[in-house]
Amino acid sequence: MTRPDIVLYTANTMNGWKPLIFLHEAQIDYELVPIDFGKKEQKAPDYLRLNPNGRIPTIVDRGADDFAVFESGAILWYLAEKYDRFLSHDPKERSETLQWLMFQMGGIGPMMGQAMFFQRIAKPNGDEVPYAIDRYVTESRRLLEVLDTRLAGREWLVGDAMSIADIATYPWARSYFWATVSVDGLPNLQAWFDRIDAMPRVQEALQLPEPRPSAFGKGDTEAAAAENAARFR
Ligand SMILES: N[C@@H](CCC(=O)N[C@@H](CS)C(=O)NCC(=O)O)C(=O)O
């Protein structure tokens, strides 16, 4: 049996799911290395040599002299070029895809991430900052409205097929429950969720490295929230 080129270091988080979705949807064989935040594996010296930011995800490409890539957007871009999937060759469509990828990396991710932090970690641990919660929830909602407007009359963020822009954006936007951001009145966004929710390989990827239904408002979300907050005490 040949060893797969790609080794993926990841965890079951919004950024961590992105390369999993790519690899499963493209049906590419890879080696999964789950990173345990509880053991601070993302801060271990060997891992920091691959990802100086000490976060997940990271890939190592054995097919390219063990070349390491960190930052989830750069990982998706690298995989898109290596496997010629989910990124158009047409210069304008390619640029549009990268624009929406950057919109996720610079907007949706950081804003929803902070909305999650202040509500799911700071607040239950006794440090409630209403100004920050309002700021990040309001900005997250505004960004989801931008997505909703973009998706009017189209199935995908760019072109007529799923791209790395959709792959990057879906795990974040779809975690609106965990960020406590409403998607009421955003029918185009909800239709896009439905479309991707119905893709079996995407849903298979979201079960890895282990299932986390609470991110999407499923299962015992209260217990999951309490357990999550306790990890940061
Ligand atoms: N901009 C980075 C962000 C990565 C990031 O924040 N990863 C989080 C999980 S979603 C993480 O590793 N957290 C663990 C930690 O902060 O130590 C990317 O997109 O890859």
XYZ file of C-alpha atoms and ligand atoms in Angstrom:
253
model
C 0.000 0.000 0.000
C 1.386 3.430 -0.918
C 1.575 6.110 1.731
C -0.655 9.097 0.987
C 1.112 12.343 0.078
C -0.832 14.532 2.473
C -0.508 14.354 6.239
C -3.176 16.517 7.881
C -2.840 17.770 11.440
C -6.207 18.975 12.599
C -9.004 19.061 15.165
C -12.795 19.310 15.040
C -13.046 23.085 14.677
C -14.257 25.486 12.013
C -10.752 25.990 10.582
C -9.833 22.373 11.191
C -12.723 21.055 9.111
C -11.812 23.000 5.959
C -9.045 20.700 4.628
C -11.055 17.658 5.727
C -13.973 18.824 3.586
C -11.657 19.374 0.608
C -9.981 15.984 0.918
C -13.205 14.045 1.450
C -15.149 15.820 -1.287
C -12.264 15.291 -3.739
C -11.858 11.707 -2.471
C -8.150 12.118 -1.849
C -6.367 9.674 0.396
C -4.580 11.338 3.333
C -3.157 10.572 6.751
C -4.998 12.167 9.659
C -3.103 13.270 12.771
C -5.610 14.513 15.370
C -4.241 17.356 17.484
C -5.301 17.327 21.145
C -5.674 20.886 22.446
C -6.052 19.501 25.995
C -2.467 18.218 25.747
C -1.354 21.437 24.011
C -0.035 19.396 21.085
C -0.431 22.473 18.865
C 2.281 24.210 20.921
C 4.796 21.341 20.924
C 8.223 22.237 19.444
C 7.973 19.644 16.643
C 4.569 20.973 15.627
C 5.736 24.609 15.799
C 8.373 23.739 13.213
C 5.498 22.978 10.821
C 3.154 25.734 11.981
C 4.906 28.673 13.680
C 1.493 30.001 14.761
C 0.874 26.987 16.997
C -2.631 26.391 15.714
C -4.436 23.936 13.487
C -4.760 22.989 10.668
C -1.417 22.160 9.043
C -0.570 19.854 6.150
C 2.708 18.227 5.178
C 3.061 17.103 1.565
C 5.294 14.033 1.430
C 5.040 14.237 -2.345
C 6.862 17.599 -2.248
C 9.826 16.960 0.061
C 7.691 17.200 3.205
C 6.657 20.734 2.373
C 4.550 22.135 5.229
C 1.632 24.541 4.774
C -0.144 26.386 7.586
C -3.136 28.794 7.534
C -6.330 27.103 6.427
C -6.876 29.413 3.442
C -3.349 28.765 2.154
C -3.869 25.028 2.714
C -7.046 25.013 0.605
C -5.278 27.018 -2.104
C -2.294 24.611 -2.054
C -4.551 21.557 -2.275
C -6.585 23.188 -5.065
C -3.423 23.656 -7.124
C -1.934 20.253 -6.301
C -5.090 18.328 -7.166
C -6.619 20.775 -9.656
C -9.937 20.880 -7.813
C -12.282 23.599 -6.563
C -10.371 26.549 -8.147
C -11.103 27.713 -11.678
C -8.388 28.248 -14.291
C -10.285 31.227 -15.677
C -8.390 34.272 -14.329
C -11.502 36.254 -13.329
C -13.320 33.337 -11.726
C -10.096 32.348 -9.968
C -9.699 35.891 -8.619
C -13.325 35.946 -7.465
C -12.811 32.655 -5.646
C -9.739 34.042 -3.891
C -11.661 37.237 -3.031
C -14.361 35.223 -1.265
C -11.738 33.015 0.346
C -10.055 36.154 1.744
C -13.462 37.480 2.835
C -13.844 34.355 4.948
C -10.271 34.408 6.278
C -10.262 38.120 7.115
C -13.925 38.614 8.044
C -16.271 35.736 8.774
C -13.676 33.628 10.609
C -12.188 36.284 12.916
C -15.526 37.964 13.690
C -17.487 34.760 14.350
C -14.477 33.396 16.232
C -14.539 36.374 18.594
C -18.337 36.142 18.945
C -17.787 32.529 20.012
C -14.914 33.399 22.354
C -16.745 36.133 24.268
C -19.959 34.101 24.614
C -18.696 30.535 24.922
C -15.480 31.036 26.877
C -15.175 34.480 28.543
C -18.792 34.843 29.709
C -19.302 31.408 31.318
C -15.907 31.782 32.983
C -16.985 35.000 34.719
C -15.678 37.641 32.315
C -18.726 38.976 30.490
C -17.977 41.863 28.107
C -21.316 43.003 26.630
C -19.677 45.589 24.353
C -17.458 42.933 22.746
C -20.347 40.465 22.413
C -22.523 43.082 20.740
C -19.706 44.227 18.466
C -18.784 40.735 17.211
C -22.338 39.383 16.962
C -23.486 42.470 15.033
C -20.516 42.347 12.684
C -20.929 38.594 12.164
C -24.585 39.084 11.272
C -23.617 41.840 8.826
C -21.091 39.525 7.153
C -23.689 36.731 6.902
C -26.004 39.256 5.237
C -23.238 39.969 2.701
C -23.119 36.223 1.989
C -26.910 36.076 1.675
C -26.884 38.906 -0.861
C -24.071 37.259 -2.798
C -25.956 33.958 -2.915
C -29.158 35.470 -4.347
C -29.850 33.648 -7.611
C -26.714 31.508 -7.372
C -25.962 28.103 -5.916
C -22.311 28.719 -5.051
C -20.286 31.714 -3.961
C -18.423 31.771 -7.280
C -19.210 30.173 -10.635
C -21.460 27.171 -11.014
C -19.735 24.650 -8.759
C -18.405 24.342 -5.236
C -15.034 26.066 -4.815
C -12.513 26.549 -2.037
C -14.455 29.721 -1.152
C -17.516 27.624 -0.259
C -15.355 25.044 1.522
C -13.725 27.725 3.690
C -16.927 29.603 4.455
C -19.336 26.759 5.179
C -17.925 25.477 8.509
C -17.861 29.000 9.929
C -21.198 30.303 8.652
C -22.889 26.985 9.433
C -21.730 27.341 13.076
C -23.980 30.369 13.559
C -25.606 28.619 16.532
C -22.304 28.360 18.395
C -21.603 32.052 17.663
C -25.208 32.908 18.689
C -25.724 34.797 15.435
C -29.169 34.669 13.863
C -29.668 33.572 10.264
C -33.355 34.509 10.293
C -34.390 36.328 7.144
C -31.382 35.064 5.158
C -33.053 32.568 2.771
C -30.246 32.394 0.226
C -27.731 31.543 2.933
C -30.074 28.926 4.381
C -30.590 27.362 0.938
C -26.787 27.191 0.528
C -26.541 25.510 3.963
C -29.193 22.992 2.859
C -27.279 22.315 -0.347
C -24.020 21.572 1.483
C -25.741 19.822 4.405
C -26.997 17.323 1.808
C -23.489 16.440 0.559
C -22.591 13.097 2.222
C -18.823 13.472 1.867
C -18.883 16.927 3.468
C -20.907 15.580 6.366
C -18.498 12.634 6.672
C -15.608 15.125 6.973
C -17.437 17.015 9.731
C -17.422 13.888 11.893
C -13.610 14.021 12.083
C -11.380 13.725 14.018
C -14.416 13.184 16.246
C -18.040 14.333 15.990
C -18.986 17.712 17.467
C -22.716 18.177 16.785
C -22.993 21.095 19.234
C -21.137 23.383 16.803
C -24.185 23.095 14.564
C -26.790 23.339 17.333
C -27.407 19.585 17.539
C -27.273 17.141 20.441
C -26.920 18.218 24.064
C -25.645 21.716 23.347
C -25.852 22.882 26.970
C -23.632 20.076 28.222
C -21.230 20.626 25.323
C -21.077 24.364 26.068
C -20.364 23.744 29.765
C -17.665 21.198 28.944
C -16.101 23.562 26.400
C -16.042 26.502 28.836
C -14.508 24.349 31.591
C -11.571 23.468 29.346
C -10.511 27.127 29.382
C -10.634 27.587 33.164
N -5.840 31.783 10.671
C -5.636 30.439 11.145
C -6.396 30.259 12.430
C -6.164 28.896 13.028
C -6.862 28.757 14.379
O -7.215 29.747 15.021
N -7.060 27.499 14.789
C -7.674 27.237 16.080
C -8.809 26.243 15.919
S -10.068 26.854 14.829
C -6.634 26.638 17.019
O -5.725 25.980 16.588
N -6.795 26.855 18.322
C -5.909 26.321 19.325
C -5.106 27.381 20.009
O -5.441 28.573 19.882
O -4.148 27.046 20.695
C -6.109 29.454 10.075
O -7.060 29.800 9.366
O -5.534 28.368 9.944
